[in-house]
Amino acid sequence: MNENVERILFTEEQLKYRVREMAEEINNYYNGEAVTVISVLKGSVVFAVDLIKQLNMPVSLDFICASSYGSGTISSGKLIIKKDVELEIEGQNILLLEDIIDTGETLHEIIKMLKGRGTKSIATAMMFNKPARRKKAVQADFIGFDIPDEFVVGYGLDYDEQYRNLPYLGVLKRSVYEE
Ligand code: 5GP
Ligand code: MG
């Protein structure tokens, strides 16, 4: 285990097994209809790679990099797009992949923006869900695991761009980011 990880929440095996189950749910949901998978950079890349190998419908893959910011008391709901999707998404079934949903602000804004482009449908799949700090009710169609309100790393999730490569999901030691 990495020296900066306090404890492991889900092992590589547990994550792999859950992704397989989620893929089955998603396959049943789409029933062979073509899907454009949009992976939200960078955190959901590991999840996306594992998931799409198990999907059995025609799949195209694209990426978006965005972050939301609110200004303290006023939730302005602004979205900064650092990298937009490149595929034509009008009239397409969109499956949006996120690593983790915390406040829900980012996903809320991305969904709003994509809907404005005339997509046929939008569904969301998130590997981890942290319901404790939710500010915006977001559409969550497929959820890997609910997790407690702790700062987690691994399986694509970073702290200061590190730890994305850990094959498990772990709680980061507080000493790493405090002081
Ligand atoms: P929100 O749902 O608050 O708009 O933001 C979700 C984003 O916050 C995620 O994509 C992720 O980048 C970051 N985030 C939230 N909680 C955690 C966590 O426990 N660990 C890590 N590494 N990132 C987190
Ligand atoms: Mg992130």
GROMACS .gro file of C-alpha atoms and ligand atoms in nm:
model
  204
    1MET     CA    1   0.000   0.000   0.000
    2ASN     CA    2   0.120   0.354  -0.076
    3GLU     CA    3   0.278   0.519   0.232
    4ASN     CA    4   0.044   0.819   0.208
    5VAL     CA    5  -0.270   0.609   0.207
    6GLU     CA    6  -0.436   0.559   0.544
    7ARG     CA    7  -0.664   0.272   0.448
    8ILE     CA    8  -0.807   0.101   0.147
    9LEU     CA    9  -1.181   0.142   0.086
   10PHE     CA   10  -1.204  -0.084  -0.221
   11THR     CA   11  -0.945  -0.323  -0.355
   12GLU     CA   12  -0.860  -0.362  -0.722
   13GLU     CA   13  -1.066  -0.682  -0.728
   14GLN     CA   14  -1.371  -0.517  -0.572
   15LEU     CA   15  -1.352  -0.229  -0.821
   16LYS     CA   16  -1.317  -0.465  -1.115
   17TYR     CA   17  -1.613  -0.671  -1.003
   18ARG     CA   18  -1.836  -0.367  -0.952
   19VAL     CA   19  -1.746  -0.221  -1.293
   20ARG     CA   20  -1.848  -0.550  -1.451
   21GLU     CA   21  -2.184  -0.533  -1.273
   22MET     CA   22  -2.234  -0.173  -1.381
   23ALA     CA   23  -2.156  -0.261  -1.742
   24GLU     CA   24  -2.424  -0.527  -1.728
   25GLU     CA   25  -2.678  -0.275  -1.598
   26ILE     CA   26  -2.575  -0.031  -1.873
   27ASN     CA   27  -2.596  -0.298  -2.144
   28ASN     CA   28  -2.948  -0.386  -2.031
   29TYR     CA   29  -3.048  -0.021  -2.021
   30TYR     CA   30  -2.940   0.055  -2.379
   31ASN     CA   31  -3.038  -0.283  -2.521
   32GLY     CA   32  -2.806  -0.258  -2.821
   33GLU     CA   33  -2.864   0.110  -2.906
   34ALA     CA   34  -2.553   0.306  -3.003
   35VAL     CA   35  -2.398   0.524  -2.733
   36THR     CA   36  -2.149   0.808  -2.723
   37VAL     CA   37  -1.950   0.771  -2.403
   38ILE     CA   38  -1.811   1.099  -2.272
   39SER     CA   39  -1.541   1.064  -2.009
   40VAL     CA   40  -1.485   1.369  -1.790
   41LEU     CA   41  -1.108   1.430  -1.771
   42LYS     CA   42  -0.895   1.342  -1.601
   43GLY     CA   43  -1.033   1.142  -1.312
   44SER     CA   44  -1.280   0.919  -1.497
   45VAL     CA   45  -1.028   0.787  -1.750
   46VAL     CA   46  -0.938   0.475  -1.550
   47PHE     CA   47  -1.306   0.394  -1.495
   48ALA     CA   48  -1.382   0.463  -1.864
   49VAL     CA   49  -1.111   0.228  -1.986
   50ASP     CA   50  -1.234  -0.055  -1.764
   51LEU     CA   51  -1.603   0.005  -1.839
   52ILE     CA   52  -1.609   0.041  -2.217
   53LYS     CA   53  -1.438  -0.296  -2.266
   54GLN     CA   54  -1.747  -0.456  -2.111
   55LEU     CA   55  -2.008  -0.265  -2.316
   56ASN     CA   56  -2.173  -0.460  -2.596
   57MET     CA   57  -2.347  -0.187  -2.801
   58PRO     CA   58  -2.185   0.032  -3.069
   59VAL     CA   59  -1.974   0.275  -2.864
   60SER     CA   60  -1.794   0.592  -2.959
   61LEU     CA   61  -1.570   0.763  -2.708
   62ASP     CA   62  -1.498   1.127  -2.641
   63PHE     CA   63  -1.361   1.341  -2.361
   64ILE     CA   64  -1.447   1.668  -2.196
   65CYS     CA   65  -1.243   1.864  -1.946
   66ALA     CA   66  -1.439   2.112  -1.741
   67SER     CA   67  -1.455   2.260  -1.396
   68SER     CA   68  -1.723   2.456  -1.222
   69TYR     CA   69  -1.677   2.750  -0.994
   70GLY     CA   70  -1.916   2.925  -0.765
   71SER     CA   71  -1.839   3.253  -0.592
   72GLY     CA   72  -1.887   3.173  -0.224
   73THR     CA   73  -2.241   3.263  -0.130
   74ILE     CA   74  -2.372   3.298  -0.482
   75SER     CA   75  -2.389   2.972  -0.670
   76SER     CA   76  -2.335   3.125  -1.009
   77GLY     CA   77  -2.323   2.793  -1.187
   78LYS     CA   78  -2.046   2.880  -1.426
   79LEU     CA   79  -1.866   2.617  -1.620
   80ILE     CA   80  -1.514   2.652  -1.755
   81ILE     CA   81  -1.454   2.421  -2.049
   82LYS     CA   82  -1.085   2.344  -2.086
   83LYS     CA   83  -1.142   2.083  -2.355
   84ASP     CA   84  -1.471   2.034  -2.534
   85VAL     CA   85  -1.606   1.717  -2.695
   86GLU     CA   86  -1.505   1.672  -3.057
   87LEU     CA   87  -1.777   1.436  -3.181
   88GLU     CA   88  -2.114   1.559  -3.306
   89ILE     CA   89  -2.348   1.482  -3.017
   90GLU     CA   90  -2.675   1.616  -3.155
   91GLY     CA   91  -2.926   1.331  -3.172
   92GLN     CA   92  -2.695   1.091  -2.987
   93ASN     CA   93  -2.742   0.886  -2.672
   94ILE     CA   94  -2.484   1.022  -2.429
   95LEU     CA   95  -2.340   0.827  -2.139
   96LEU     CA   96  -2.144   1.068  -1.922
   97LEU     CA   97  -1.874   0.912  -1.703
   98GLU     CA   98  -1.751   1.072  -1.381
   99ASP     CA   99  -1.501   0.948  -1.126
  100ILE     CA  100  -1.670   1.095  -0.821
  101ILE     CA  101  -1.966   1.317  -0.743
  102ASP     CA  102  -1.920   1.539  -0.443
  103THR     CA  103  -2.116   1.866  -0.440
  104GLY     CA  104  -2.261   1.780  -0.780
  105GLU     CA  105  -2.191   2.127  -0.923
  106THR     CA  106  -1.964   2.013  -1.204
  107LEU     CA  107  -2.188   1.736  -1.331
  108HIS     CA  108  -2.497   1.955  -1.305
  109GLU     CA  109  -2.338   2.217  -1.529
  110ILE     CA  110  -2.203   1.967  -1.780
  111ILE     CA  111  -2.543   1.801  -1.817
  112LYS     CA  112  -2.710   2.138  -1.867
  113MET     CA  113  -2.463   2.234  -2.138
  114LEU     CA  114  -2.487   1.902  -2.323
  115LYS     CA  115  -2.868   1.907  -2.313
  116GLY     CA  116  -2.854   2.244  -2.485
  117ARG     CA  117  -2.690   2.077  -2.783
  118GLY     CA  118  -2.989   1.861  -2.871
  119THR     CA  119  -2.874   1.521  -2.751
  120LYS     CA  120  -3.123   1.236  -2.784
  121SER     CA  121  -3.068   1.119  -2.427
  122ILE     CA  122  -2.823   1.169  -2.142
  123ALA     CA  123  -2.741   0.915  -1.873
  124THR     CA  124  -2.468   0.933  -1.613
  125ALA     CA  125  -2.242   0.674  -1.457
  126MET     CA  126  -2.021   0.761  -1.163
  127MET     CA  127  -1.778   0.527  -0.998
  128PHE     CA  128  -1.798   0.691  -0.656
  129ASN     CA  129  -2.070   0.893  -0.490
  130LYS     CA  130  -2.014   1.113  -0.184
  131PRO     CA  131  -2.370   1.208  -0.088
  132ALA     CA  132  -2.272   1.391   0.234
  133ARG     CA  133  -2.167   1.715   0.064
  134ARG     CA  134  -2.422   1.732  -0.218
  135LYS     CA  135  -2.536   2.084  -0.305
  136LYS     CA  136  -2.697   2.021  -0.641
  137ALA     CA  137  -2.937   1.733  -0.701
  138VAL     CA  138  -2.781   1.556  -0.995
  139GLN     CA  139  -2.902   1.285  -1.223
  140ALA     CA  140  -2.724   0.966  -1.116
  141ASP     CA  141  -2.828   0.667  -1.325
  142PHE     CA  142  -2.547   0.425  -1.247
  143ILE     CA  143  -2.343   0.446  -0.927
  144GLY     CA  144  -2.046   0.226  -0.843
  145PHE     CA  145  -2.015   0.283  -0.470
  146ASP     CA  146  -2.141   0.530  -0.212
  147ILE     CA  147  -1.848   0.646  -0.001
  148PRO     CA  148  -1.813   0.841   0.326
  149ASP     CA  149  -1.709   1.206   0.336
  150GLU     CA  150  -1.335   1.150   0.324
  151PHE     CA  151  -1.072   1.252   0.071
  152VAL     CA  152  -1.000   0.952  -0.147
  153VAL     CA  153  -0.735   0.883  -0.410
  154GLY     CA  154  -0.654   0.612  -0.661
  155TYR     CA  155  -0.840   0.452  -0.952
  156GLY     CA  156  -0.802   0.779  -1.146
  157LEU     CA  157  -0.853   1.015  -0.853
  158ASP     CA  158  -0.568   1.248  -0.765
  159TYR     CA  159  -0.431   1.470  -0.498
  160ASP     CA  160  -0.212   1.735  -0.663
  161GLU     CA  161  -0.198   1.514  -0.976
  162GLN     CA  162  -0.052   1.219  -0.784
  163TYR     CA  163  -0.197   0.877  -0.698
  164ARG     CA  164  -0.418   0.839  -1.008
  165ASN     CA  165  -0.228   0.519  -1.088
  166LEU     CA  166  -0.311   0.338  -0.764
  167PRO     CA  167  -0.525   0.036  -0.859
  168TYR     CA  168  -0.737   0.061  -0.543
  169LEU     CA  169  -0.940   0.341  -0.382
  170GLY     CA  170  -0.781   0.465  -0.061
  171VAL     CA  171  -0.826   0.737   0.198
  172LEU     CA  172  -0.540   0.987   0.181
  173LYS     CA  173  -0.360   1.054   0.509
  174ARG     CA  174  -0.457   1.393   0.646
  175SER     CA  175  -0.091   1.476   0.709
  176VAL     CA  176  -0.041   1.491   0.331
  177TYR     CA  177  -0.276   1.784   0.276
  178GLU     CA  178  -0.295   1.951   0.615
  179GLU     CA  179  -0.048   2.214   0.750
  1805GP     P1  180  -1.822   1.835  -0.751
  1805GP     O1  181  -1.915   1.718  -0.756
  1805GP     O2  182  -1.804   1.888  -0.612
  1805GP     O3  183  -1.857   1.943  -0.851
  1805GP     O4  184  -1.678   1.795  -0.794
  1805GP     C1  185  -1.639   1.670  -0.821
  1805GP     C2  186  -1.489   1.675  -0.843
  1805GP     O5  187  -1.422   1.707  -0.720
  1805GP     C3  188  -1.439   1.540  -0.884
  1805GP     O6  189  -1.437   1.525  -1.023
  1805GP     C4  190  -1.299   1.539  -0.822
  1805GP     O7  191  -1.210   1.599  -0.910
  1805GP     C5  192  -1.309   1.628  -0.701
  1805GP     N1  193  -1.327   1.548  -0.576
  1805GP     C6  194  -1.432   1.547  -0.493
  1805GP     N2  195  -1.413   1.464  -0.389
  1805GP     C7  196  -1.291   1.408  -0.408
  1805GP     C8  197  -1.214   1.311  -0.334
  1805GP     O8  198  -1.250   1.256  -0.229
  1805GP     N3  199  -1.092   1.279  -0.387
  1805GP     C9  200  -1.044   1.335  -0.502
  1805GP     N4  201  -0.925   1.296  -0.544
  1805GP     N5  202  -1.115   1.424  -0.574
  1805GP    C10  203  -1.237   1.461  -0.527
  181MG      MG  204  -1.106   1.604  -1.064
   0.00000   0.00000   0.00000
